[in-house]
Amino acid sequence: MKLKVVSKILDANERIAQENRKIFDDKKIFVINLMSSPGAGKTSLLEQTIKGLKDFAKIGVIEGDITGTDDAIRIDALNVPVVQINTGGGCHLDASMIQETLMELPIDDINLLFIENVGNLVCPAEFYLGEDIKAMVLSITEGHDKPLKYPMMFQQSKAVVINKIDLAPYLDVDMEKIRRDILSLNPTVAKFEISCKTGQGINQWTEWIKTNCLCRKH
Amino acid sequence: MHEASIALSLLEKVIEECINNGCSIIKSVKIEIGRASGVMPDALSFVFNAIKADTIASSASLYINEKMLTAMCNKCHKEFSTEENYIFECPHCNSNSFNILSGKELNIIELEVE
Ligand SMILES: Nc1nc2c(ncn2[C@@H]2O[C@H](COP(=O)(O)OP(=O)(O)O)[C@@H](O)[C@H]2O)c(=O)[nH]1
Ligand SMILES: [Mg+2]
Ligand SMILES: [Zn+2]
């Protein structure tokens, strides 16, 4: 017997993500899913962002890593509620991991939740977690060919943070090409050029969060 | 490799569909995967065939229909497609405004069950 099915392969994940979404909306939590390749600077960006927004938002963080708790320890040091998820080899977070973790966060006391996804430029884009927006970090040490090699990540992100610009003088990286390719893939994306090391550009990023994320759910 | 978890979702989904329809063996699975879905068909097949053993899908063949990335221009209203996994602009009039028609699929189309 032939069965016409026509359904999404990732149906199950999608359903749980929608449940997460409902929780976030009910609790008025704005959620940012932060993606990048390993070492691009997600945790560094979170540290800077928390410092910049501490007086304006009640921040919470979910840290996703294949293994280890180093990132959660770095966030914990800033006195922000944080939960670590270890995927045990898995290359991305999925919606059910987030749902299980939510119980461990004081969600009544959070209005801005960052989810640091597992470092990876391919998979995280496939798995909706229930977030309001995806944001990605691209460090210029990764080279200027990355936007075209991983178009999906750039197309799905509302914001792209180009990090490590303090290193530009030491690299043969074509910044103009990075800017151009990102905008071609995603003409409406918010683009930031920052250094988590020197703090350059962080202010524009945190201001953008204030106006585009914090006001949205009140 | 996220094809692993996608293959697992696929396997769970087709087994559920089969059982819900009162059947107990899956003979074939037909799916469609868009060029711009971020999923590599070969990797997906490989994992699916590895994990189907010891399930009611153990002898199921997986057929993958690859979908090209196609779009319709909002300015000149022509349809176009590409071998790439992204589109910058309409090749006819260079407009940046277009609607993706296909290429993002990650769908199950048909099962053959007994
Ligand atoms: N020079 C420089 N190094 C940075 C910058 N941001 C992060 N790093 C370094 O890059 C490495 C990886 O950063 P981390 O935040 O852990 O990346 P993650 O894996 O994406 O979370 C660390 O050694 C950081 O100190 C930056 O703006 N400039
Ligand atoms: Mg990190
Ligand atoms: Zn056109």
Short mmCIF file of C-alpha atoms and ligand atoms in Angstrom, two decimals:
data_model
loop_
_atom_site.label_atom_id
_atom_site.label_comp_id
_atom_site.label_asym_id
_atom_site.label_seq_id
_atom_site.Cartn_x
_atom_site.Cartn_y
_atom_site.Cartn_z
CA MET A 1 0.00 0.00 0.00
CA LYS A 2 1.23 3.45 -0.83
CA LEU A 3 0.71 6.24 1.66
CA LYS A 4 0.86 9.84 0.59
CA VAL A 5 2.33 11.53 3.60
CA VAL A 6 3.64 15.00 2.83
CA SER A 7 4.93 16.17 6.15
CA LYS A 8 8.07 17.82 7.35
CA ILE A 9 10.84 15.51 8.43
CA LEU A 10 11.56 17.76 11.39
CA ASP A 11 7.94 17.94 12.47
CA ALA A 12 8.63 16.74 16.00
CA ASN A 13 11.26 19.38 16.63
CA GLU A 14 9.05 22.05 15.14
CA ARG A 15 6.18 21.14 17.46
CA ILE A 16 8.28 21.34 20.59
CA ALA A 17 9.82 24.60 19.37
CA GLN A 18 6.32 26.07 19.10
CA GLU A 19 5.62 25.01 22.68
CA ASN A 20 8.81 26.75 23.77
CA ARG A 21 7.75 29.78 21.81
CA LYS A 22 4.48 29.91 23.68
CA ILE A 23 6.26 29.76 27.04
CA PHE A 24 8.57 32.59 25.96
CA ASP A 25 5.64 34.71 24.83
CA ASP A 26 3.61 34.04 27.98
CA LYS A 27 6.55 34.96 30.17
CA LYS A 28 7.45 37.91 27.93
CA ILE A 29 10.96 36.67 27.34
CA PHE A 30 12.77 37.77 24.20
CA VAL A 31 15.01 34.95 22.99
CA ILE A 32 18.13 35.24 20.86
CA ASN A 33 19.67 32.10 19.37
CA LEU A 34 23.37 32.87 18.97
CA MET A 35 25.22 30.87 16.33
CA SER A 36 28.75 30.78 14.94
CA SER A 37 31.62 28.46 14.15
CA PRO A 38 33.70 27.35 17.16
CA GLY A 39 35.79 30.16 18.61
CA ALA A 40 34.21 33.04 16.70
CA GLY A 41 33.47 34.76 19.99
CA LYS A 42 29.93 33.89 21.11
CA THR A 43 30.81 33.64 24.78
CA SER A 44 32.99 36.75 24.59
CA LEU A 45 30.12 38.62 22.97
CA LEU A 46 27.76 37.43 25.69
CA GLU A 47 30.15 38.65 28.38
CA GLN A 48 30.33 42.08 26.76
CA THR A 49 26.59 42.18 26.15
CA ILE A 50 25.76 41.27 29.73
CA LYS A 51 28.06 44.03 31.00
CA GLY A 52 26.40 46.52 28.68
CA LEU A 53 22.80 45.54 29.32
CA LYS A 54 22.81 44.49 32.94
CA ASP A 55 20.95 47.59 34.10
CA PHE A 56 18.39 47.41 31.29
CA ALA A 57 17.42 43.76 31.10
CA LYS A 58 16.98 40.69 33.22
CA ILE A 59 19.25 38.40 31.30
CA GLY A 60 19.45 34.62 31.33
CA VAL A 61 21.73 32.34 29.35
CA ILE A 62 21.59 28.77 28.06
CA GLU A 63 25.02 27.49 27.07
CA GLY A 64 25.19 24.72 24.49
CA ASP A 65 28.40 22.80 24.08
CA ILE A 66 29.40 19.34 23.01
CA THR A 67 31.05 18.88 26.37
CA GLY A 68 32.38 20.92 29.31
CA THR A 69 31.16 23.79 31.44
CA ASP A 70 33.79 26.46 30.73
CA ASP A 71 31.36 28.82 29.04
CA ALA A 72 28.75 28.53 31.81
CA ILE A 73 31.44 29.31 34.38
CA ARG A 74 32.40 32.47 32.45
CA ILE A 75 28.76 33.62 32.41
CA ASP A 76 28.15 32.63 36.02
CA ALA A 77 31.01 34.92 37.03
CA LEU A 78 28.85 37.85 35.83
CA ASN A 79 26.02 36.88 38.19
CA VAL A 80 23.54 35.98 35.50
CA PRO A 81 21.44 32.81 35.68
CA VAL A 82 22.97 30.26 33.34
CA VAL A 83 22.37 26.60 32.51
CA GLN A 84 24.77 24.44 30.57
CA ILE A 85 23.55 21.86 28.05
CA ASN A 86 26.05 19.23 26.92
CA THR A 87 24.97 17.61 23.68
CA GLY A 88 27.45 14.76 24.10
CA GLY A 89 28.70 14.89 20.53
CA GLY A 90 25.58 16.41 18.98
CA CYS A 91 26.44 19.30 16.70
CA HIS A 92 23.45 21.51 17.53
CA LEU A 93 20.81 22.17 20.14
CA ASP A 94 17.27 21.03 19.50
CA ALA A 95 13.95 22.22 20.84
CA SER A 96 13.51 19.44 23.39
CA MET A 97 16.90 20.17 24.98
CA ILE A 98 15.76 23.75 25.46
CA GLN A 99 12.42 22.68 26.90
CA GLU A 100 14.06 20.44 29.50
CA THR A 101 16.46 23.19 30.45
CA LEU A 102 13.83 25.86 30.96
CA MET A 103 12.78 24.30 34.23
CA GLU A 104 16.20 25.03 35.63
CA LEU A 105 16.07 28.72 34.83
CA PRO A 106 14.19 31.36 36.86
CA ILE A 107 12.04 32.19 33.85
CA ASP A 108 9.74 34.51 35.79
CA ASP A 109 12.77 36.70 36.41
CA ILE A 110 14.17 36.85 32.89
CA ASN A 111 13.13 39.05 29.98
CA LEU A 112 16.08 38.49 27.67
CA LEU A 113 17.35 34.97 27.10
CA PHE A 114 20.45 34.16 25.09
CA ILE A 115 20.96 30.65 23.80
CA GLU A 116 24.57 30.03 22.82
CA ASN A 117 24.30 27.27 20.25
CA VAL A 118 26.96 24.67 19.59
CA GLY A 119 29.75 26.08 17.42
CA ASN A 120 28.86 25.03 13.89
CA LEU A 121 27.91 26.90 10.71
CA VAL A 122 25.56 24.33 9.23
CA CYS A 123 23.30 22.46 11.57
CA PRO A 124 21.96 25.02 14.05
CA ALA A 125 20.13 26.77 11.23
CA GLU A 126 17.95 23.68 10.66
CA PHE A 127 16.65 23.34 14.17
CA TYR A 128 14.20 25.94 15.36
CA LEU A 129 14.30 26.26 19.14
CA GLY A 130 11.40 28.66 19.59
CA GLU A 131 13.59 31.77 19.60
CA ASP A 132 12.47 35.21 18.47
CA ILE A 133 15.55 35.81 16.38
CA LYS A 134 18.74 34.16 15.31
CA ALA A 135 21.93 36.18 15.48
CA MET A 136 25.26 35.03 14.21
CA VAL A 137 28.84 35.87 14.98
CA LEU A 138 31.44 35.74 12.22
CA SER A 139 35.03 36.41 13.21
CA ILE A 140 37.21 37.88 10.51
CA THR A 141 39.89 35.26 11.17
CA GLU A 142 37.57 32.73 9.51
CA GLY A 143 38.08 34.38 6.13
CA HIS A 144 35.91 36.35 3.75
CA ASP A 145 34.53 33.33 1.88
CA LYS A 146 32.27 32.18 4.72
CA PRO A 147 29.01 34.01 3.93
CA LEU A 148 28.76 32.35 0.51
CA LYS A 149 29.83 28.97 1.85
CA TYR A 150 27.19 28.97 4.57
CA PRO A 151 24.40 31.10 3.09
CA MET A 152 21.62 29.61 5.18
CA MET A 153 23.00 30.87 8.47
CA PHE A 154 23.38 34.37 7.10
CA GLN A 155 19.95 34.39 5.52
CA GLN A 156 18.15 33.28 8.64
CA SER A 157 19.83 35.73 10.99
CA LYS A 158 18.27 39.05 11.93
CA ALA A 159 21.67 40.29 13.06
CA VAL A 160 25.24 39.46 12.07
CA VAL A 161 28.07 40.45 14.34
CA ILE A 162 31.45 40.62 12.62
CA ASN A 163 33.91 40.09 15.46
CA LYS A 164 37.66 40.41 16.08
CA ILE A 165 38.04 43.53 13.94
CA ASP A 166 41.00 44.45 16.17
CA LEU A 167 42.86 41.76 14.19
CA ALA A 168 42.11 43.27 10.76
CA PRO A 169 45.56 44.86 10.37
CA TYR A 170 47.20 41.45 10.69
CA LEU A 171 45.02 39.58 8.23
CA ASP A 172 44.53 39.49 4.48
CA VAL A 173 40.80 39.63 4.85
CA ASP A 174 38.59 41.47 2.40
CA MET A 175 36.16 43.31 4.70
CA GLU A 176 34.34 44.84 1.74
CA LYS A 177 33.58 41.39 0.37
CA ILE A 178 32.27 40.21 3.72
CA ARG A 179 29.97 43.23 3.98
CA ARG A 180 28.81 42.93 0.39
CA ASP A 181 28.11 39.19 0.49
CA ILE A 182 26.23 39.41 3.78
CA LEU A 183 24.02 42.19 2.46
CA SER A 184 23.43 40.37 -0.81
CA LEU A 185 22.32 37.27 1.03
CA ASN A 186 20.23 39.21 3.48
CA PRO A 187 19.47 42.82 2.50
CA THR A 188 17.62 43.66 5.72
CA VAL A 189 20.09 42.19 8.22
CA ALA A 190 21.45 44.36 11.04
CA LYS A 191 25.22 44.26 10.74
CA PHE A 192 27.74 45.11 13.44
CA GLU A 193 31.52 45.29 13.32
CA ILE A 194 32.96 44.81 16.73
CA SER A 195 35.87 43.70 18.84
CA CYS A 196 35.06 41.87 22.03
CA LYS A 197 38.65 42.45 23.00
CA THR A 198 38.77 46.25 22.75
CA GLY A 199 35.03 46.82 23.14
CA GLN A 200 34.82 48.67 19.83
CA GLY A 201 31.31 48.60 18.36
CA ILE A 202 29.72 46.80 21.32
CA ASN A 203 27.64 49.84 22.07
CA GLN A 204 25.83 49.77 18.70
CA TRP A 205 25.01 46.12 19.26
CA THR A 206 23.61 46.62 22.76
CA GLU A 207 21.64 49.68 21.64
CA TRP A 208 20.17 47.62 18.82
CA ILE A 209 19.08 44.98 21.32
CA LYS A 210 17.50 47.65 23.49
CA THR A 211 15.38 49.04 20.68
CA ASN A 212 14.67 45.86 18.72
CA CYS A 213 14.43 43.20 21.38
CA LEU A 214 13.67 44.64 24.79
CA CYS A 215 10.74 46.79 23.72
CA ARG A 216 9.09 44.06 21.75
CA LYS A 217 7.37 42.04 24.44
CA HIS A 218 6.03 44.64 26.87
CA MET B 1 26.91 16.04 11.06
CA HIS B 2 23.28 17.00 11.51
CA GLU B 3 22.20 14.49 8.87
CA ALA B 4 22.40 11.98 11.73
CA SER B 5 19.67 13.61 13.77
CA ILE B 6 17.63 14.38 10.66
CA ALA B 7 17.83 10.71 9.62
CA LEU B 8 16.70 9.72 13.10
CA SER B 9 13.74 12.11 12.95
CA LEU B 10 12.89 10.71 9.54
CA LEU B 11 13.03 7.13 10.77
CA GLU B 12 10.87 7.89 13.82
CA LYS B 13 8.37 9.75 11.67
CA VAL B 14 7.95 7.04 9.04
CA ILE B 15 7.61 4.30 11.66
CA GLU B 16 4.92 6.33 13.38
CA GLU B 17 3.07 6.89 10.09
CA CYS B 18 3.28 3.19 9.23
CA ILE B 19 1.91 2.06 12.58
CA ASN B 20 -0.81 4.70 12.58
CA ASN B 21 -2.01 3.21 9.33
CA GLY B 22 -2.20 -0.26 10.77
CA CYS B 23 0.82 -1.59 8.88
CA SER B 24 3.95 -3.30 10.12
CA ILE B 25 6.57 -3.17 7.36
CA ILE B 26 7.99 -0.18 5.51
CA LYS B 27 9.15 -1.06 2.02
CA SER B 28 10.14 2.32 0.70
CA VAL B 29 10.33 5.96 1.72
CA LYS B 30 10.22 8.82 -0.73
CA ILE B 31 11.42 12.25 0.42
CA GLU B 32 12.34 15.56 -1.14
CA ILE B 33 15.33 17.64 -0.18
CA GLY B 34 15.96 21.15 -1.39
CA ARG B 35 19.38 22.29 -2.53
CA ALA B 36 19.25 25.11 -0.03
CA SER B 37 18.03 23.02 2.89
CA GLY B 38 21.52 22.48 4.21
CA VAL B 39 21.16 18.69 4.10
CA MET B 40 23.45 16.47 2.04
CA PRO B 41 21.45 13.64 0.44
CA ASP B 42 24.35 11.16 0.46
CA ALA B 43 25.05 11.68 4.12
CA LEU B 44 21.36 11.37 4.94
CA SER B 45 21.05 8.10 2.98
CA PHE B 46 24.13 6.73 4.62
CA VAL B 47 22.86 7.35 8.13
CA PHE B 48 19.31 6.25 7.37
CA ASN B 49 20.54 2.92 6.03
CA ALA B 50 22.76 2.46 9.04
CA ILE B 51 20.09 3.07 11.68
CA LYS B 52 17.11 1.34 10.03
CA ALA B 53 18.37 -2.13 11.00
CA ASP B 54 16.27 -3.83 13.67
CA THR B 55 13.26 -1.63 12.94
CA ILE B 56 10.18 -2.20 10.81
CA ALA B 57 12.02 -0.13 8.19
CA SER B 58 15.00 -2.48 8.02
CA SER B 59 14.40 -3.30 4.36
CA ALA B 60 13.10 0.11 3.33
CA SER B 61 14.72 1.81 0.36
CA LEU B 62 15.12 5.54 0.62
CA TYR B 63 14.42 7.57 -2.53
CA ILE B 64 15.53 11.17 -2.46
CA ASN B 65 14.13 13.71 -4.86
CA GLU B 66 16.49 16.68 -4.96
CA LYS B 67 14.82 20.04 -5.55
CA MET B 68 16.68 22.83 -7.28
CA LEU B 69 16.57 26.31 -5.88
CA THR B 70 14.01 28.26 -7.90
CA ALA B 71 12.47 31.67 -7.45
CA MET B 72 10.04 34.11 -9.03
CA CYS B 73 11.17 37.70 -9.54
CA ASN B 74 8.90 40.31 -8.03
CA LYS B 75 9.93 42.90 -10.60
CA CYS B 76 10.03 41.20 -14.00
CA HIS B 77 7.91 38.23 -12.86
CA LYS B 78 10.17 35.68 -14.54
CA GLU B 79 10.94 32.37 -12.92
CA PHE B 80 14.57 31.32 -12.56
CA SER B 81 16.66 28.60 -10.97
CA THR B 82 20.25 28.04 -9.92
CA GLU B 83 22.70 25.22 -9.22
CA GLU B 84 23.99 27.19 -6.23
CA ASN B 85 22.45 27.00 -2.78
CA TYR B 86 21.72 30.72 -2.63
CA ILE B 87 20.28 33.46 -4.84
CA PHE B 88 21.48 37.06 -4.81
CA GLU B 89 19.38 38.58 -7.53
CA CYS B 90 17.18 37.90 -10.50
CA PRO B 91 19.44 36.91 -13.44
CA HIS B 92 17.09 38.69 -15.87
CA CYS B 93 16.71 42.13 -14.33
CA ASN B 94 19.08 42.03 -11.30
CA SER B 95 16.30 42.78 -8.85
CA ASN B 96 16.91 41.74 -5.24
CA SER B 97 13.25 41.18 -4.63
CA PHE B 98 12.10 37.63 -5.32
CA ASN B 99 10.16 34.79 -3.75
CA ILE B 100 11.76 31.41 -3.27
CA LEU B 101 9.52 28.79 -4.91
CA SER B 102 11.49 25.67 -4.09
CA GLY B 103 14.82 24.55 -2.71
CA LYS B 104 14.19 24.60 1.04
CA GLU B 105 12.26 21.30 1.24
CA LEU B 106 12.88 18.68 3.86
CA ASN B 107 9.73 16.66 3.37
CA ILE B 108 8.40 13.13 3.39
CA ILE B 109 6.32 12.54 0.26
CA GLU B 110 5.28 8.93 0.17
CA LEU B 111 5.66 5.62 1.97
CA GLU B 112 5.13 2.13 0.72
CA VAL B 113 3.95 -0.06 3.59
CA GLU B 114 2.44 -3.47 4.25
N1 LIG C 1 41.65 39.34 19.27
C1 LIG C 1 40.40 39.02 19.60
N2 LIG C 1 40.13 37.84 20.19
C2 LIG C 1 38.86 37.55 20.52
C3 LIG C 1 37.79 38.45 20.26
N3 LIG C 1 36.63 37.88 20.67
C4 LIG C 1 36.97 36.66 21.17
N4 LIG C 1 38.31 36.46 21.08
C5 LIG C 1 39.05 35.26 21.49
O1 LIG C 1 38.63 34.16 20.70
C6 LIG C 1 38.62 32.96 21.46
C7 LIG C 1 37.27 32.28 21.39
O2 LIG C 1 36.27 33.11 22.00
P1 LIG C 1 34.93 32.53 22.62
O3 LIG C 1 34.14 33.69 23.06
O4 LIG C 1 35.22 31.47 23.61
O5 LIG C 1 34.27 31.87 21.31
P2 LIG C 1 33.01 30.88 21.17
O6 LIG C 1 33.57 29.51 21.01
O7 LIG C 1 32.30 31.33 19.93
O8 LIG C 1 32.16 31.03 22.40
C8 LIG C 1 39.01 33.36 22.89
O9 LIG C 1 40.37 33.09 23.06
C9 LIG C 1 38.72 34.84 22.92
O10 LIG C 1 39.56 35.53 23.84
C10 LIG C 1 38.10 39.71 19.63
O11 LIG C 1 37.25 40.57 19.37
N5 LIG C 1 39.41 39.94 19.34
MG MG C 2 31.46 29.58 23.72
ZN ZN C 3 13.63 39.99 -12.58
#
